[in-house]
Short mmCIF file of C-alpha atoms and ligand atoms in Angstrom, two decimals:
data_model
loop_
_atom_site.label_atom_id
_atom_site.label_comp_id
_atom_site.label_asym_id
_atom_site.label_seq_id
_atom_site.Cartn_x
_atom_site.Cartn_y
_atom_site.Cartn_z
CA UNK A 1 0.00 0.00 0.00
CA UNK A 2 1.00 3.78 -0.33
CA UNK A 3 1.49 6.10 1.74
CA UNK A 4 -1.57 8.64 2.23
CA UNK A 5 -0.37 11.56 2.76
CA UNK A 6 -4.02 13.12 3.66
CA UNK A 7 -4.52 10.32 6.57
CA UNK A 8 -0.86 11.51 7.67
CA UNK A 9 -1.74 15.25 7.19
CA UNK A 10 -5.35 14.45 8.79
CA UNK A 11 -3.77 12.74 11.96
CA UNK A 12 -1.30 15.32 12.68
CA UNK A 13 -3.34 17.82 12.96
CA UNK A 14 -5.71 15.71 15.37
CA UNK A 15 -2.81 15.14 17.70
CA UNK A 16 -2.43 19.05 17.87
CA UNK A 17 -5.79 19.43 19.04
CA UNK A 18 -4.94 17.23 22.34
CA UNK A 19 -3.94 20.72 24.44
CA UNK A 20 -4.56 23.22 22.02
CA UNK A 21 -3.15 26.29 23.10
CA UNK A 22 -5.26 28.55 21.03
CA UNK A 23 -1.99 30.58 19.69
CA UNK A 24 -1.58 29.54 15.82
CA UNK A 25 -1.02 25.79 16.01
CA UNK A 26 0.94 25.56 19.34
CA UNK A 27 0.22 23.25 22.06
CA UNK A 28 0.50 22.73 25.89
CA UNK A 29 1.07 18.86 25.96
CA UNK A 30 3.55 18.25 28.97
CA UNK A 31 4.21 14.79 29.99
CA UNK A 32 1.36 13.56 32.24
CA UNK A 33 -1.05 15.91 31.63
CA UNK A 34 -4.79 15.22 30.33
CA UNK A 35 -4.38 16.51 27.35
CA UNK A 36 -0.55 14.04 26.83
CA UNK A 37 -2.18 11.18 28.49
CA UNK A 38 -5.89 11.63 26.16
CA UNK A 39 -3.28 11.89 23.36
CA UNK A 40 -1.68 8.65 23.99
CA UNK A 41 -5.27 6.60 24.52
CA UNK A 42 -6.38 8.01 20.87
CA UNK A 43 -2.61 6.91 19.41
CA UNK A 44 -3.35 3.67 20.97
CA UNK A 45 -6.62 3.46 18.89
CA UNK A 46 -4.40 4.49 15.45
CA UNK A 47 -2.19 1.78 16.33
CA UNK A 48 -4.82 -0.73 17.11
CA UNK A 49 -6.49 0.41 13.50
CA UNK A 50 -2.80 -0.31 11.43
CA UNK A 51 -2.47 -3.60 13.01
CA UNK A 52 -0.13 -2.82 15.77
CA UNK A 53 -0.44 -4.51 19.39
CA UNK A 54 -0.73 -1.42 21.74
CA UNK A 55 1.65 -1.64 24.64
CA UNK A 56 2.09 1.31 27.68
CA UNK A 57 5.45 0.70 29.95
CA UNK A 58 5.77 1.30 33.45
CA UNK A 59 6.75 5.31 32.70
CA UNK A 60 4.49 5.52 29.92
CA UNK A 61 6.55 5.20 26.56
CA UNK A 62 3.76 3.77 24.07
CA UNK A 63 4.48 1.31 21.75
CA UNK A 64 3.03 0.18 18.86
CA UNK A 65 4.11 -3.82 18.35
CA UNK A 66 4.54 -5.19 14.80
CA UNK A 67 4.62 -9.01 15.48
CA UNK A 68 8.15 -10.59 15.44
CA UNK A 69 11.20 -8.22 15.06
CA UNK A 70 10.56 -4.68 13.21
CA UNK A 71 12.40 -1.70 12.90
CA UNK A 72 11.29 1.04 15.25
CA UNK A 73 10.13 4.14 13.68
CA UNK A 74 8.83 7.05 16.18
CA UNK A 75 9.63 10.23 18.44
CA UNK A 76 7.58 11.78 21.24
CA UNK A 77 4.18 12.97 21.65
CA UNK A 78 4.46 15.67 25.23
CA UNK A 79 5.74 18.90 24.34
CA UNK A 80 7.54 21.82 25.95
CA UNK A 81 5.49 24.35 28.56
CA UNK A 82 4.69 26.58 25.60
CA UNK A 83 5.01 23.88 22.56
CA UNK A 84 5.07 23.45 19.19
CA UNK A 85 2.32 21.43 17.11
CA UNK A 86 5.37 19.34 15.24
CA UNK A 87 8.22 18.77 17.87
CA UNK A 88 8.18 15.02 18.27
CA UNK A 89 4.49 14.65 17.04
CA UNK A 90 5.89 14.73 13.50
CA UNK A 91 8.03 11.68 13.86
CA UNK A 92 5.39 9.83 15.77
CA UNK A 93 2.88 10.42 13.00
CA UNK A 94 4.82 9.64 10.26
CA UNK A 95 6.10 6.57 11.97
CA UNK A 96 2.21 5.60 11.97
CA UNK A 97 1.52 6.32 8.59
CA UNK A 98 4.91 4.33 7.16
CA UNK A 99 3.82 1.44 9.55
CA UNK A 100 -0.29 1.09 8.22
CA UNK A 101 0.89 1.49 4.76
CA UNK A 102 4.10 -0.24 4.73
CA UNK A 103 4.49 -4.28 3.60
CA UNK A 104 7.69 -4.39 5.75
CA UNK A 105 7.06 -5.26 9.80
CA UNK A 106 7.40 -1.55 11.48
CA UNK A 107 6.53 -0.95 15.50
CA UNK A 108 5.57 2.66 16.59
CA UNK A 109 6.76 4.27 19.71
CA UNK A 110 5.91 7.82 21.21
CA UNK A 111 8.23 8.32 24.21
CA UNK A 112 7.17 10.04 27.22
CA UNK A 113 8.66 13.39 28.81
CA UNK A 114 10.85 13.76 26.00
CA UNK A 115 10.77 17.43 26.87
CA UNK A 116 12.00 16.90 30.09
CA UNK A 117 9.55 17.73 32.77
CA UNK A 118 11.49 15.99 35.19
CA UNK A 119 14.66 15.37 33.56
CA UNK A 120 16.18 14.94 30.21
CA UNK A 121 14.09 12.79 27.52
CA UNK A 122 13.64 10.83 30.72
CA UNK A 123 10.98 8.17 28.94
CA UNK A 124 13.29 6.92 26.61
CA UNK A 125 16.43 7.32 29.46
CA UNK A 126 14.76 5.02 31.64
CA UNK A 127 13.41 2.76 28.73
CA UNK A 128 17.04 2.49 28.19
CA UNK A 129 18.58 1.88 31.38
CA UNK A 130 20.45 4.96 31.22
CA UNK A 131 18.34 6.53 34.31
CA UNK A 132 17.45 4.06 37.04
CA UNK A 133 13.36 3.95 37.24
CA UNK A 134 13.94 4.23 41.67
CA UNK A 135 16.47 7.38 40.78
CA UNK A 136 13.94 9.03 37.84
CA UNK A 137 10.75 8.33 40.67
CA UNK A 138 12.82 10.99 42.56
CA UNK A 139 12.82 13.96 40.05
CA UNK A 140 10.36 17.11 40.70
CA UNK A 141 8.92 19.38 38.12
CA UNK A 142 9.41 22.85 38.33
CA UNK A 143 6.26 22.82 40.86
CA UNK A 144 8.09 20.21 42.86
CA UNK A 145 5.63 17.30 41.92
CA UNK A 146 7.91 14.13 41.29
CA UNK A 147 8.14 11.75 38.54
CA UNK A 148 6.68 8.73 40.22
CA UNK A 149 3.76 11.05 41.06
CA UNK A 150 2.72 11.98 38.07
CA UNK A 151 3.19 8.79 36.28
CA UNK A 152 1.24 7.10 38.78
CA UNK A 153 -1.62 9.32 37.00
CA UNK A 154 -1.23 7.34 33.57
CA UNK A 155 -3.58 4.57 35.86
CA UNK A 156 -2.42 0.41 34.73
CA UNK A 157 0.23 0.63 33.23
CA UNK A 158 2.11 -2.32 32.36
CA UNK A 159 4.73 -3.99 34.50
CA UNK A 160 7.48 -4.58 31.93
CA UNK A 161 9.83 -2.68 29.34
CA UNK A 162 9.71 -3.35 25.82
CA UNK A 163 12.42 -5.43 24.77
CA UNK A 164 14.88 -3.54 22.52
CA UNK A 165 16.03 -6.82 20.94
CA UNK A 166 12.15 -7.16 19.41
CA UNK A 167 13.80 -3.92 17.16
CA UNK A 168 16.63 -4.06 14.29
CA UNK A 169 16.50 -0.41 14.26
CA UNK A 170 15.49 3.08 15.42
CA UNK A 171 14.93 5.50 12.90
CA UNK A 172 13.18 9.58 13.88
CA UNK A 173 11.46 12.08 11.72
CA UNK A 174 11.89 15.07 13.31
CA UNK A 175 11.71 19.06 12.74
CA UNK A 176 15.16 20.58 12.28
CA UNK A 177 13.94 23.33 15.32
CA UNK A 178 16.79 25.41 13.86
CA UNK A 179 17.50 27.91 11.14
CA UNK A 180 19.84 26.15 8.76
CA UNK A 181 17.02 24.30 6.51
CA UNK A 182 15.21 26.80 6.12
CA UNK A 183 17.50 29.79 5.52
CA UNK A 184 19.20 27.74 2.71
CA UNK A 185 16.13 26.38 1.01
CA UNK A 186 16.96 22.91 1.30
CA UNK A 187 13.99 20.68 1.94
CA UNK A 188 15.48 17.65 4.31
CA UNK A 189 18.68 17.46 6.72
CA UNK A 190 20.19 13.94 7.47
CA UNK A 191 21.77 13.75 10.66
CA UNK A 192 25.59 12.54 11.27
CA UNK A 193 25.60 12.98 15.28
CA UNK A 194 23.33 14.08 18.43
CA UNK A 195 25.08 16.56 20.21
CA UNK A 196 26.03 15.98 24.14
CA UNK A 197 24.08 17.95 27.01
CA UNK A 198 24.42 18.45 30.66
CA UNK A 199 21.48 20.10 32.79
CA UNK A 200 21.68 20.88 36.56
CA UNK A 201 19.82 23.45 38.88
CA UNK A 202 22.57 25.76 40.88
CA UNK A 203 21.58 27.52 43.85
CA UNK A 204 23.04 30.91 45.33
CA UNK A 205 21.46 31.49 49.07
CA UNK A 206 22.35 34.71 50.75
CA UNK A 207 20.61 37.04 52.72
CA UNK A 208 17.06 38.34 52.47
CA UNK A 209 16.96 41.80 53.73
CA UNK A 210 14.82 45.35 53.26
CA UNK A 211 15.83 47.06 49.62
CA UNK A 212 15.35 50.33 51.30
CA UNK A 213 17.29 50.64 54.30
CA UNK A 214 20.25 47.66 53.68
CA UNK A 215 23.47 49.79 52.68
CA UNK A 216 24.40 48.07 49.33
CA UNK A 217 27.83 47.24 50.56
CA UNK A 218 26.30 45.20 53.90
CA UNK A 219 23.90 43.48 51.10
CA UNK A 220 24.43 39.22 49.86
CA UNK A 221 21.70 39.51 47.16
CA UNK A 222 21.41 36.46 45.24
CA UNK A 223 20.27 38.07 42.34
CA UNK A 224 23.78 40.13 42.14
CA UNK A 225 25.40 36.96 42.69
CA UNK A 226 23.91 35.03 39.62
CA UNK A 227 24.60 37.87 37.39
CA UNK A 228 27.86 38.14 38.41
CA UNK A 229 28.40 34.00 38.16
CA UNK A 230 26.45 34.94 34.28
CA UNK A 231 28.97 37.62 33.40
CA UNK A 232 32.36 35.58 34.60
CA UNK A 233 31.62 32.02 32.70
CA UNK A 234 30.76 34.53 29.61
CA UNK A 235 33.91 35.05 29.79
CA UNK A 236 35.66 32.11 30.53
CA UNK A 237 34.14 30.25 28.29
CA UNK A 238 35.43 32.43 25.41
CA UNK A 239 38.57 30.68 24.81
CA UNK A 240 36.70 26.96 25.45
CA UNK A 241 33.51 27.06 23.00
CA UNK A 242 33.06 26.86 19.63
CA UNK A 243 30.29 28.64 17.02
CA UNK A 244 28.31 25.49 17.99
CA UNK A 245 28.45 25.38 21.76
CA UNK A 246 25.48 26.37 23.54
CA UNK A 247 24.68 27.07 27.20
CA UNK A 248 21.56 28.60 28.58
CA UNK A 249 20.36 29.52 31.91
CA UNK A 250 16.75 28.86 31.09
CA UNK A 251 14.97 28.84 34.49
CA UNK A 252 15.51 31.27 37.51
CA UNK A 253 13.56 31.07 40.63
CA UNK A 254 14.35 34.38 42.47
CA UNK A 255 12.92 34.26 45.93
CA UNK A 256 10.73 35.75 47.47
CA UNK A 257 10.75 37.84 43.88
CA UNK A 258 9.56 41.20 45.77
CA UNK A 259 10.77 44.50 44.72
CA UNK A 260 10.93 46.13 47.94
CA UNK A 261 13.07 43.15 48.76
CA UNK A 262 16.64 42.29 48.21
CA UNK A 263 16.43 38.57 46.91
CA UNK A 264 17.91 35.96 49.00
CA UNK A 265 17.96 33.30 47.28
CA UNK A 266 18.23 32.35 43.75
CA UNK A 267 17.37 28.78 42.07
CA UNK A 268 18.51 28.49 38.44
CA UNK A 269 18.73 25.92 35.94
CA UNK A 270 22.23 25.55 33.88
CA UNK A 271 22.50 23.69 30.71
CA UNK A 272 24.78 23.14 28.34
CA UNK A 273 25.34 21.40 25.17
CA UNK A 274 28.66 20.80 22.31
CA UNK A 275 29.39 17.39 20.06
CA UNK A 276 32.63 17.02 21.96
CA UNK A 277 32.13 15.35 24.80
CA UNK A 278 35.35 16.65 25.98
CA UNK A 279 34.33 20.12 26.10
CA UNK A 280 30.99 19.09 28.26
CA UNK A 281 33.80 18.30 30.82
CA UNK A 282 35.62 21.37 30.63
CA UNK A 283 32.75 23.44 30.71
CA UNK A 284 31.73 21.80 34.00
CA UNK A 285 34.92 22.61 35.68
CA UNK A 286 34.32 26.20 34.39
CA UNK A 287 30.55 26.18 35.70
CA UNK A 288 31.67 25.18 39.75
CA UNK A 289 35.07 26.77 39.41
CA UNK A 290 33.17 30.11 39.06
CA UNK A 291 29.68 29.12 40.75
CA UNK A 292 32.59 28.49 43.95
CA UNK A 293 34.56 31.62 43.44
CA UNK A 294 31.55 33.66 43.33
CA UNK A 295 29.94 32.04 46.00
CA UNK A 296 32.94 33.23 48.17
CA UNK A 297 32.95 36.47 47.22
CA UNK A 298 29.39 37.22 47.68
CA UNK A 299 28.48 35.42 51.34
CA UNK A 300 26.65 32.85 49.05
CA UNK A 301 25.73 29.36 50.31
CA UNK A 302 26.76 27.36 47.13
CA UNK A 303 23.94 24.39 46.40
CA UNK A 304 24.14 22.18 43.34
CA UNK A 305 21.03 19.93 41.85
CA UNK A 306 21.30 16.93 40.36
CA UNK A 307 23.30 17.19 37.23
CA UNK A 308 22.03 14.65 34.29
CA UNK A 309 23.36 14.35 31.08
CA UNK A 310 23.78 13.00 27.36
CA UNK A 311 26.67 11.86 25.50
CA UNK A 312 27.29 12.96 22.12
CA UNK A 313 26.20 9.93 19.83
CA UNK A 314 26.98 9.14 15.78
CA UNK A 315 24.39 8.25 13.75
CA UNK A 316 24.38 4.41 12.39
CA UNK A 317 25.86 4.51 8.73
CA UNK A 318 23.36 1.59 7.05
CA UNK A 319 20.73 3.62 8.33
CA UNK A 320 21.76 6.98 7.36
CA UNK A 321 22.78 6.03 4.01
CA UNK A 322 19.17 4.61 3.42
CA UNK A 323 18.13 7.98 4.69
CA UNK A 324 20.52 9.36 2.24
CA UNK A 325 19.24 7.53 -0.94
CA UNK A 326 15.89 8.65 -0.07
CA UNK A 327 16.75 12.21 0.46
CA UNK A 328 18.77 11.85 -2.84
CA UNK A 329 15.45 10.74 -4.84
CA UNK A 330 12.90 13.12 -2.76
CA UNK A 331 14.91 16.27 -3.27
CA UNK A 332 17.62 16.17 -5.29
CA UNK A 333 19.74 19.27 -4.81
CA UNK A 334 17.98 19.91 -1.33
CA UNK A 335 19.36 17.92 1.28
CA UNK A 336 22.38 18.33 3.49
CA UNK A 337 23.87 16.33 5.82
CA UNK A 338 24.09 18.12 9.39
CA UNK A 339 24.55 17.79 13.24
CA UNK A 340 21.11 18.12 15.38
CA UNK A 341 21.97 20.70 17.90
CA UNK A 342 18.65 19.31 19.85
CA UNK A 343 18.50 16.91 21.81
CA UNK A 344 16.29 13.60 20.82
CA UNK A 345 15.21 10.22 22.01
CA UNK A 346 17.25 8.54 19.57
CA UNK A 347 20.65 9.33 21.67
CA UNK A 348 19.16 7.00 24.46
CA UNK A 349 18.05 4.22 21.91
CA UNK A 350 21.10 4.37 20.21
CA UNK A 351 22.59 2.63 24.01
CA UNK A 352 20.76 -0.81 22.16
CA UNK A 353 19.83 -0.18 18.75
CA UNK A 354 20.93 1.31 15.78
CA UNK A 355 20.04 4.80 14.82
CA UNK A 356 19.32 7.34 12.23
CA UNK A 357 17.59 10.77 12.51
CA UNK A 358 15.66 13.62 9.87
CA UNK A 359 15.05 16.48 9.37
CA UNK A 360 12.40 18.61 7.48
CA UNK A 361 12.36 22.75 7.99
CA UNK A 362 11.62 25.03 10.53
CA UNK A 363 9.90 27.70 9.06
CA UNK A 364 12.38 30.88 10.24
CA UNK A 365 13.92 28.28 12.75
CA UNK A 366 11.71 28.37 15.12
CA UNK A 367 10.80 25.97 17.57
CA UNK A 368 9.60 25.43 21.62
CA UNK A 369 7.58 28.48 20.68
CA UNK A 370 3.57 28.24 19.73
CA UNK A 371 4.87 29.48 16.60
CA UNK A 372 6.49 26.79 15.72
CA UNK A 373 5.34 25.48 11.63
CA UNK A 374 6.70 23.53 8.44
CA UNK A 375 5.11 24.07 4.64
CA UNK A 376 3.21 21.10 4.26
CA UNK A 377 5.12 20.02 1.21
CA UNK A 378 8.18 19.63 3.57
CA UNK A 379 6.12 17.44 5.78
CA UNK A 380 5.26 15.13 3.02
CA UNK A 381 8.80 15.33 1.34
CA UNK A 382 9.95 13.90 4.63
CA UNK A 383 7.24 10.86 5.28
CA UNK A 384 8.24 10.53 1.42
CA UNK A 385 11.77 9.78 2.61
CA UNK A 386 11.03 8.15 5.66
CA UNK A 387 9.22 5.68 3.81
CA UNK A 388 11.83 5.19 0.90
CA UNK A 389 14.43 4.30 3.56
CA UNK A 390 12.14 1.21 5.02
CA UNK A 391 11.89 0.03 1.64
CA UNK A 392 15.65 0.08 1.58
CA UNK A 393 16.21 -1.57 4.74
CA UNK A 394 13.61 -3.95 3.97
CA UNK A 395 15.66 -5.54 1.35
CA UNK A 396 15.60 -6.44 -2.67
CA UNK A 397 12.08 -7.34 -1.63
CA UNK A 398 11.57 -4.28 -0.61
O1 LIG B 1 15.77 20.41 24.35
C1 LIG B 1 15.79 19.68 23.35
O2 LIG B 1 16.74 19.66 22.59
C2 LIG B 1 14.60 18.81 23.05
O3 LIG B 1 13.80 19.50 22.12
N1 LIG B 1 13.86 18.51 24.23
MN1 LIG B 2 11.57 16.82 20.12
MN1 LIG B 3 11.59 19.70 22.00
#
């Protein structure tokens, strides 16, 4: 059978209206919500309607089983706080629509809390075995509800992982969520590596006080302490990074967050990413060096999270190639070859399976932003290639 690209079309846009945010297309999908956990029952029913044996693990990854072994085609269907309508829901849809219309045996999978609620991609982590279920059950969201809370909401789940060995493969359509698609005018990237990450929450405690009658010199303001910690690893990091090292403080919980009071504490979250793992090292001696120094200086007590973390990972060359050949024939002249700079479930699959990534267009790069969209004929150039590359794998028969 052929693909249909209107069913595919049709079905993404039914996903996007689980959590609707009313903005454009964007949703507000986080892992464990109604609107995720509504969105994985209805995915169920797709899968149960293309054949596929339905199958929830104990965190809530949903898989859909081809009988025997299969390659495993899929993504992630939460999204960020304030999400996009494509970020993972893309891959999971297409893997749907190359698995109902495909003669070759393909499963289905849409991780859970790619987007890190509680961690980083923690679904597929602990589907993995890189993040112990008893140490993931520990992690808080930013409203300080835990992991084993919230999954506990998904009701029966079942009591067992999915066997990686059922898989010969992991292949994910994704969204670029980047700029360099779409500023060149090529229609599909195909990934050679997954950068690396580390994310931890740093806290600077000092001294809550009046703003109006503490001299400034007599002051430990936490706030003056982070942006002085901000300003020095600016720096320092100068002569460490590259163009294509990132590092973002993303979250900061200033307490009590008063102006008439000088803030004395400060909760932030520190993340940073490169493709040499190397570098993720050195840039975490930088981080504490200078979180320590300033600390000192400022009369801060010095308080470090949990730090998790990714490491860079190659994509697998059969795989990529059939990616390749498909890109080749789809849009000749407009495909690249390229790093992903985001981070993606396929890094913690690749710990047991082989795996290959995607990439259609962000429309101006954006991503993890309501706005977040891709010309329709760069969706279905994708699935297009998607689906050439199972063919490939599949074999002469193919
Ligand atoms: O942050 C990331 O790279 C992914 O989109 N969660
Ligand atoms: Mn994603
Ligand atoms: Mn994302």
């Amino acid at each position: 059978m052929a693909i249909d690209e209107n069913r595919f079309l049709a079905d993404l846009h039914r996903l996007r209206e689980f959590g609707a945010s009313g903005v454009g297309k964007g949703v507000v999908r986080p892992a464990y919500s109604d609107a995720d956990i509504a969105a994985r029952h209805w995915l169920a029913g797709r899968m149960i309607e293309a054949g596929l044996e339905p199958q929830f693990d104990p965190v809530g990854n949903l898989f859909g089983l081809a009988p025997g072994r299969s390659l495993l085609l899929g993504s992630h269907s939460d999204s960020q706080p304030e999400g996009g309508w494509l970020d993972g829901a893309l891959g999971v849809i297409a893997a749907l629509e190359v698995a109902r219309s495909s003669d070759h045996p393909v499963s289905v999978v849409s991780f859970q809390d790619e987007e890190g609620r509680f961690g980083v991609t923690t679904g597929s982590a602990v589907w993995s075995g890189g993040l112990p279920l008893e140490k993931a059950d520990t992690l808080t969201d930013a409203a300080g509800v835990s992991f084993g809370t919230a999954r506990a909401a998904m009701g029966d789940l079942a009591q067992d992982f999915v066997d990686p060995a059922r898989f010969s493969g992991f292949i994910e359509m994704h969204i670029e969520q980047g700029p360099a698609l779409d500023a060149a005018g090529d229609q599909i990237g195909i990934v050679t590596d997954i950068v690396g990450i580390r994310d931890m929450t740093i806290t600077f405690e000092g001294q809550q006080n009046h703003a109006g009658t503490t001299p400034m010199h007599l002051r430990r303001d936490a706030f003056q302490a982070l942006s002085l910690f901000n300003t020095r690893l600016n720096d320092r990091f100068r002569n460490v990074v590259t163009p294509q090292t990132v590092w973002t403080i993303g979250r900061v919980d200033l307490h009590p967050n008063a102006s008439s009071i000088v803030p004395g504490r400060v909760r932030f979250s520190m993340q940073w990413r490169d493709g040499d793992a190397a570098r993720l090292v050195r840039m975490e001696e930088i981080i504490r060096s200078t979180a320590h120094e300033v600390a000192e200086e400022q009369g801060m007590v010095l308080d470090y999270g949990p730090m998790l973390g990714l490491e860079p990972v190659a994509m697998d060359q059969t795989l990529r190639l059939a990616l390749e050949d498909g890109a080749a024939q789809v849009a000749p002249g407009k495909w690249r070859r390229m790093p992903s700079g985001a981070l993606h479930d396929a890094t913690n699959v690749a710990r047991h399976l082989p795996v290959a990534m995607l990439f259609v267009p962000s429309i101006n790069g954006i991503s993890h932003d309501f706005a977040e969209d891709t010309a329709e004929h760069d969706l279905i150039a994708g699935l297009a290639v998607l689906d050439h590359a199972v063919h490939k794998l599949a074999g002469p028969a193919g």
